[in-house]
mmCIF file with all atom_site columns, C-alpha atoms in Angstrom:
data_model
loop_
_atom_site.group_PDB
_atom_site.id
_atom_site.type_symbol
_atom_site.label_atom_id
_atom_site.label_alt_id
_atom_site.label_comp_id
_atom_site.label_asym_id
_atom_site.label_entity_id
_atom_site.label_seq_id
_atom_site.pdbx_PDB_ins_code
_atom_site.Cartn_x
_atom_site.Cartn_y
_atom_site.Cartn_z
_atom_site.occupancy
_atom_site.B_iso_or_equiv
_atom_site.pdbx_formal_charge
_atom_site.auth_seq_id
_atom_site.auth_comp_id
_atom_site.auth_asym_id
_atom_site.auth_atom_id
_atom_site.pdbx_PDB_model_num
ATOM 1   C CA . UNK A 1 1   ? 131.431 148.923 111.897 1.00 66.00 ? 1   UNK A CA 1
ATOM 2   C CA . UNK A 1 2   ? 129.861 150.253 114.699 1.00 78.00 ? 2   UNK A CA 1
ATOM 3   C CA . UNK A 1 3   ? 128.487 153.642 115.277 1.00 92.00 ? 3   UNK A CA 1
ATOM 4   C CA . UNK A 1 4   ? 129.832 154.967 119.302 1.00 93.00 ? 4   UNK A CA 1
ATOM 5   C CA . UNK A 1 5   ? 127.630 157.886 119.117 1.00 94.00 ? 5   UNK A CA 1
ATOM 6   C CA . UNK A 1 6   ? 124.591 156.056 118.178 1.00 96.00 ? 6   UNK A CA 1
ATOM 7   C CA . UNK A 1 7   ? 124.937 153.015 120.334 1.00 96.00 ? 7   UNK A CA 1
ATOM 8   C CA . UNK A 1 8   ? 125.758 155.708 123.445 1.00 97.00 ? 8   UNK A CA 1
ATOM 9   C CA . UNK A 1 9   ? 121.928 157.035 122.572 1.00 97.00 ? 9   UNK A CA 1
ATOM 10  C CA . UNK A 1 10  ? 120.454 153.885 121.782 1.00 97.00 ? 10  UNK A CA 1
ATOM 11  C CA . UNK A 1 11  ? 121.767 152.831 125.529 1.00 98.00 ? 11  UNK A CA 1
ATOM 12  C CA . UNK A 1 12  ? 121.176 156.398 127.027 1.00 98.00 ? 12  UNK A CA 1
ATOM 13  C CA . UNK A 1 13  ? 117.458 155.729 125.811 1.00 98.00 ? 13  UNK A CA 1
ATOM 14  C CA . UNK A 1 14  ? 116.700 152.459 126.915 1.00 98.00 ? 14  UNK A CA 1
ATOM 15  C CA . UNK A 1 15  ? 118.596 152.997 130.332 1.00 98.00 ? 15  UNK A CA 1
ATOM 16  C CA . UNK A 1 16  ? 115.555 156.115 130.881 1.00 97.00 ? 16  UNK A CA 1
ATOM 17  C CA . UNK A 1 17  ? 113.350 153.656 130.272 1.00 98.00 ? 17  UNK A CA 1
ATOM 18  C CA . UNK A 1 18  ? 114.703 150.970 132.498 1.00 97.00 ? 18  UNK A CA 1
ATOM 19  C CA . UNK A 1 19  ? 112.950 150.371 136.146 1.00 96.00 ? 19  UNK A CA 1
ATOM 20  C CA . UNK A 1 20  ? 117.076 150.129 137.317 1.00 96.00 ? 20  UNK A CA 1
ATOM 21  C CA . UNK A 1 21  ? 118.345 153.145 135.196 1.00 97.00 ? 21  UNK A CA 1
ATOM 22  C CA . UNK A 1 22  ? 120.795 151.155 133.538 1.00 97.00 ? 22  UNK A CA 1
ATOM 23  C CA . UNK A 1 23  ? 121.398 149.707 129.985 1.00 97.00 ? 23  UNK A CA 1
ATOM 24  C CA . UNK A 1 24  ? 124.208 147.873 127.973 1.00 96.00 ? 24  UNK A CA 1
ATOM 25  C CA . UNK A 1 25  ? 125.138 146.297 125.024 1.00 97.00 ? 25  UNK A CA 1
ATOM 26  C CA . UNK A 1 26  ? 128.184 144.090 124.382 1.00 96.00 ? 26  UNK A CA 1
ATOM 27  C CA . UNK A 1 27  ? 128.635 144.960 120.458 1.00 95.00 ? 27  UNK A CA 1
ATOM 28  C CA . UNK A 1 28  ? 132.565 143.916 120.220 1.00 94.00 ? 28  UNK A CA 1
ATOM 29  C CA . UNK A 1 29  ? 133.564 139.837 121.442 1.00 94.00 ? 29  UNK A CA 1
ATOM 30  C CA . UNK A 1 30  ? 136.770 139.084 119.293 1.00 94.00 ? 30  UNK A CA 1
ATOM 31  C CA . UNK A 1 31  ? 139.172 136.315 122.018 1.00 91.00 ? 31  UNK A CA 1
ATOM 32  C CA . UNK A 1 32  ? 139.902 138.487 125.076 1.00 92.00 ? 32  UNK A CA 1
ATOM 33  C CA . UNK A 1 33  ? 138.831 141.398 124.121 1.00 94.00 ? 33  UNK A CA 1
ATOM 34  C CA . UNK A 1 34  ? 135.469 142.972 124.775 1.00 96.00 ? 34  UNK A CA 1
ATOM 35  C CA . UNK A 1 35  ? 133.773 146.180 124.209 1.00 96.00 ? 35  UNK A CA 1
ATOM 36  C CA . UNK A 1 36  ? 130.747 147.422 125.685 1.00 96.00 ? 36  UNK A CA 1
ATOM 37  C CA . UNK A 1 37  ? 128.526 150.843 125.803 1.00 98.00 ? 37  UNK A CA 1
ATOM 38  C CA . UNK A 1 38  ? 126.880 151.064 128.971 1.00 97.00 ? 38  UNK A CA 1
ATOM 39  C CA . UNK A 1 39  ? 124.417 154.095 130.201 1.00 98.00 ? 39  UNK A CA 1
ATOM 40  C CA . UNK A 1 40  ? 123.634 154.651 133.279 1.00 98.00 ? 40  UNK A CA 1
ATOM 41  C CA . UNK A 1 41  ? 121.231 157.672 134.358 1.00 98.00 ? 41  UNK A CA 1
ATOM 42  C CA . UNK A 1 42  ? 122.089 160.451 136.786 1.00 98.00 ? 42  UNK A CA 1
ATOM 43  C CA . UNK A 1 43  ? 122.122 159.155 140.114 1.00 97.00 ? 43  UNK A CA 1
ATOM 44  C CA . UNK A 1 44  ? 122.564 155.571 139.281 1.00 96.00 ? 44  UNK A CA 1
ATOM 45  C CA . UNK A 1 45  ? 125.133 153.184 140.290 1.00 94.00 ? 45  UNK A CA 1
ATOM 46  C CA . UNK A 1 46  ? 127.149 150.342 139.403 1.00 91.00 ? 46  UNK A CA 1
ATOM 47  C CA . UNK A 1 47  ? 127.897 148.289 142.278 1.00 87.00 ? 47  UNK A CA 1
ATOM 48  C CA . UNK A 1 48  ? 131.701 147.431 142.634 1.00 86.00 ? 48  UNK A CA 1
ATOM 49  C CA . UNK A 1 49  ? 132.505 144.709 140.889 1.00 79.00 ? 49  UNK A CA 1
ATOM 50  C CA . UNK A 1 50  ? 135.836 142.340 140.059 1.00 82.00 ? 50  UNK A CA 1
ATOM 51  C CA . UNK A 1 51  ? 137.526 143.757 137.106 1.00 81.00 ? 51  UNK A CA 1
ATOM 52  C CA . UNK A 1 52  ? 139.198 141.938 133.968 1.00 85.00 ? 52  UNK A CA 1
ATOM 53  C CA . UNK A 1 53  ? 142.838 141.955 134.330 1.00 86.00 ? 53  UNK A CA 1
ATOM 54  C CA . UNK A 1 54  ? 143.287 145.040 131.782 1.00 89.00 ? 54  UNK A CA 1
ATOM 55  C CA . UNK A 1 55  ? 140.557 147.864 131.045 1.00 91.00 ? 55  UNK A CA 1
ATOM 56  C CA . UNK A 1 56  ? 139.756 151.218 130.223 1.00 93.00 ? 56  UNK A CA 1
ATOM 57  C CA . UNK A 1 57  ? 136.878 152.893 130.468 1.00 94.00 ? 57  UNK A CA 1
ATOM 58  C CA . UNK A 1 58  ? 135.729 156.497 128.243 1.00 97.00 ? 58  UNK A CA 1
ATOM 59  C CA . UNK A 1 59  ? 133.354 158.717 128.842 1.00 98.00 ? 59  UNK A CA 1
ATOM 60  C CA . UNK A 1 60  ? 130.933 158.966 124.970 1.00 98.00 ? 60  UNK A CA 1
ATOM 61  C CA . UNK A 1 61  ? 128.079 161.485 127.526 1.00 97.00 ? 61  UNK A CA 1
ATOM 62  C CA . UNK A 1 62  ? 127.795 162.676 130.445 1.00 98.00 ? 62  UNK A CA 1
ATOM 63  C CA . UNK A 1 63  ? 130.177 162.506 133.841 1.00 98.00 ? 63  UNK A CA 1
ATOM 64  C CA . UNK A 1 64  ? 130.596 159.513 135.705 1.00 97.00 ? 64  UNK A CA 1
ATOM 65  C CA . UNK A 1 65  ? 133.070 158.728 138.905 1.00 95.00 ? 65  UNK A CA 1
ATOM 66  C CA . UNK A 1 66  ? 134.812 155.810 139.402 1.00 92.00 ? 66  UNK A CA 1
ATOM 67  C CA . UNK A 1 67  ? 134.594 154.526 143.027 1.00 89.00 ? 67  UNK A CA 1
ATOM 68  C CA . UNK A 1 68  ? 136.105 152.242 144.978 1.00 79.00 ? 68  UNK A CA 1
ATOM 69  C CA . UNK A 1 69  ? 139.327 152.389 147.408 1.00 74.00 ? 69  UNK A CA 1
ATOM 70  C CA . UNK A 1 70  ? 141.400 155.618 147.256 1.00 67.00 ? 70  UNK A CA 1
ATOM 71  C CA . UNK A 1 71  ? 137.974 157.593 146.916 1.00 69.00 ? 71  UNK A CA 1
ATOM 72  C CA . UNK A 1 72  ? 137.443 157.438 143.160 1.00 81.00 ? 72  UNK A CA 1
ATOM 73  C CA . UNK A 1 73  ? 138.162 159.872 139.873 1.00 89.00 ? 73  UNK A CA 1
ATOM 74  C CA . UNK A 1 74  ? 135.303 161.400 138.004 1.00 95.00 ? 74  UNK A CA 1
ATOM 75  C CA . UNK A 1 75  ? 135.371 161.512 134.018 1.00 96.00 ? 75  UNK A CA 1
ATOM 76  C CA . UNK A 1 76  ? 133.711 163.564 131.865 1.00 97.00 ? 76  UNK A CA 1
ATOM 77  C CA . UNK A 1 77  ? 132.549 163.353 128.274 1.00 97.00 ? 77  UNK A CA 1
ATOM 78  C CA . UNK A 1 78  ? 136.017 162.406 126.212 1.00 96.00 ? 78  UNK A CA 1
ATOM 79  C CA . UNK A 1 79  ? 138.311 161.227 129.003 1.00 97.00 ? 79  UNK A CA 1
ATOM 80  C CA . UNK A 1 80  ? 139.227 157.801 129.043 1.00 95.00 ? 80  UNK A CA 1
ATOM 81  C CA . UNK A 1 81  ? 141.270 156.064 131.860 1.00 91.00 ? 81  UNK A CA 1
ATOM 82  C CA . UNK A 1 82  ? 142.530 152.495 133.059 1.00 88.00 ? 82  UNK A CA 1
ATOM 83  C CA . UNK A 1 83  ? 140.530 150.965 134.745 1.00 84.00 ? 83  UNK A CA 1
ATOM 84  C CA . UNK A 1 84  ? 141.510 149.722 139.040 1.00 80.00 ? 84  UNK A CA 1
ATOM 85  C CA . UNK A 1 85  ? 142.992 146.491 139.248 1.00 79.00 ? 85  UNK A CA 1
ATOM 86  C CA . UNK A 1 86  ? 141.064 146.737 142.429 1.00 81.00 ? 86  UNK A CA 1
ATOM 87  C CA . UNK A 1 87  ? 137.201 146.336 143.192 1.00 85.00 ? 87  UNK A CA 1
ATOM 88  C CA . UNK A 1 88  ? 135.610 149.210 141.515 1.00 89.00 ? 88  UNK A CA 1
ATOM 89  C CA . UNK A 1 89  ? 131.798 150.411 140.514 1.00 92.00 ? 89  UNK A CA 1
ATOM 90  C CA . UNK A 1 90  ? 130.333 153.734 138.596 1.00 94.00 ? 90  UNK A CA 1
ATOM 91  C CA . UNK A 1 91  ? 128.514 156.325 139.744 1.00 96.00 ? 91  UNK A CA 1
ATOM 92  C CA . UNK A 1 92  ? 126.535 158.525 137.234 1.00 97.00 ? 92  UNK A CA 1
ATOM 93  C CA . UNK A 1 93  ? 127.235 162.316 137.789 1.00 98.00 ? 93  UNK A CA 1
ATOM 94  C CA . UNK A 1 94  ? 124.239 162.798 134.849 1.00 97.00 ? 94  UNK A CA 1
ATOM 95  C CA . UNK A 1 95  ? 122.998 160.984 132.576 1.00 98.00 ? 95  UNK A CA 1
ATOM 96  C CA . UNK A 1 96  ? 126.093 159.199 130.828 1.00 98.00 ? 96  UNK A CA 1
ATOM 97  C CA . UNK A 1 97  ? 127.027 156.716 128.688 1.00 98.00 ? 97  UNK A CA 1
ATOM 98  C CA . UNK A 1 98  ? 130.576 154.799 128.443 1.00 98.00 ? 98  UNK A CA 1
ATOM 99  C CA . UNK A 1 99  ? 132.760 153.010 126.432 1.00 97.00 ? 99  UNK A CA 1
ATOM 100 C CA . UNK A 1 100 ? 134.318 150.004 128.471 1.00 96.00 ? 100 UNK A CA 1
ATOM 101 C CA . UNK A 1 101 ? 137.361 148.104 126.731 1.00 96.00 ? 101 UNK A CA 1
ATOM 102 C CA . UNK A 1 102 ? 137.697 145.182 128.952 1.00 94.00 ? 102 UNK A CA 1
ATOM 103 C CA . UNK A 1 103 ? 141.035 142.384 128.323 1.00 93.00 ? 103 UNK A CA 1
ATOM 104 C CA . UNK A 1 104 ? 139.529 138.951 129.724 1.00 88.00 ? 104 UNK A CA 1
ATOM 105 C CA . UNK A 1 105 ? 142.697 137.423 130.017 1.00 85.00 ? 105 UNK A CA 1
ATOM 106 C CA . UNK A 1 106 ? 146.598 138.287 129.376 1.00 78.00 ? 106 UNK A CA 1
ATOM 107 C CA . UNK A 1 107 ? 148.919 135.298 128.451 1.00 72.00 ? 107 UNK A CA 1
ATOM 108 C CA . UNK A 1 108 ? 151.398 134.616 130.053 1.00 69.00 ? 108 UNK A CA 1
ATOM 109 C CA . UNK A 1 109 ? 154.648 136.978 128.962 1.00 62.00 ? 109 UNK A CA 1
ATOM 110 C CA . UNK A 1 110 ? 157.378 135.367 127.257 1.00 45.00 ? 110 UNK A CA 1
ATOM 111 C CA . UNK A 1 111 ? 161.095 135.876 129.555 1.00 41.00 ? 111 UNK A CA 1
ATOM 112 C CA . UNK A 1 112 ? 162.331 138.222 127.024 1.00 46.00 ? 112 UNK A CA 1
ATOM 113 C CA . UNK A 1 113 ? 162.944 141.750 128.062 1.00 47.00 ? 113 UNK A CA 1
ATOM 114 C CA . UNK A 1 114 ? 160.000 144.122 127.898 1.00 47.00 ? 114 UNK A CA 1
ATOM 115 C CA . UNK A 1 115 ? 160.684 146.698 125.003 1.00 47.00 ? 115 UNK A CA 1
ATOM 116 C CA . UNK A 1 116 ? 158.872 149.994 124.476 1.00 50.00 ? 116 UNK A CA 1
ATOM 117 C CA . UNK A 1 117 ? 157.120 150.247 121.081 1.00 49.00 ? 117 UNK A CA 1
ATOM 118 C CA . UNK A 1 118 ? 159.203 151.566 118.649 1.00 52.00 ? 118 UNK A CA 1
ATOM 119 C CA . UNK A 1 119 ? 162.614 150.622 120.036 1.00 53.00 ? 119 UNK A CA 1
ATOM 120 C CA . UNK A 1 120 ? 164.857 147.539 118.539 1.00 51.00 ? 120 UNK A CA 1
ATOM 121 C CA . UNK A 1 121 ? 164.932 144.475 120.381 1.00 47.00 ? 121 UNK A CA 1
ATOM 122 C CA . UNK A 1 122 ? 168.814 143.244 120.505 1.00 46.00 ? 122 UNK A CA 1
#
């Protein structure tokens, strides 16, 4: 099991010490699914980028915005939000450090009507 809080300052540290203010470390790779902490230091961006058909991103330190079309959303420490289907990138309002969930691929749904957890399929 991984500890969030210490990869977030084992990142957050090696980010300071990076000539592009930037660190991460892919520490969950199970099918689809991937999980990374990435710091980036006040100031520093993330250049937009393609996203992965489903994400989320939360903020473990700091405040970060979001930016791409519509102008972007700033997070702070605790949030967590989807990620854009759309071109996005990161901004780094201070130092921060976040968790990224990323879904590399979603099969194909089966033709059976969609049914919100919890309720009885008939």
């Amino acid at each position: 099991m991984d500890d969030l809080s210490a990869l977030a300052r084992q990142q957050l540290d090696d980010a300071r010490a990076s000539a592009h203010g930037r660190s991460g470390h892919l520490f969950l790779h199970d099918g689809p699914l991937r999980q990374s902490v990435i710091a980036i230091i006040a100031g520093t961006t993330l250049d937009e980028h393609n996203t992965p058909p489903a994400a989320s991103l939360q903020v473990l330190h700091g405040r970060v915005r979001v930016t791409g079309p519509g102008g972007g959303q700033e997070l702070t420490v605790g949030q967590v939000a989807m990620s854009p289907r759309e071109r996005n990138g990161l901004l780094a309002l201070d130092d921060a450090a976040v968790l990224l969930t990323a879904v590399t691929e979603i099969p194909e749904r089966d033709h059976r009507r969609a049914v919100p957890v919890g309720a009885a399929r008939r």
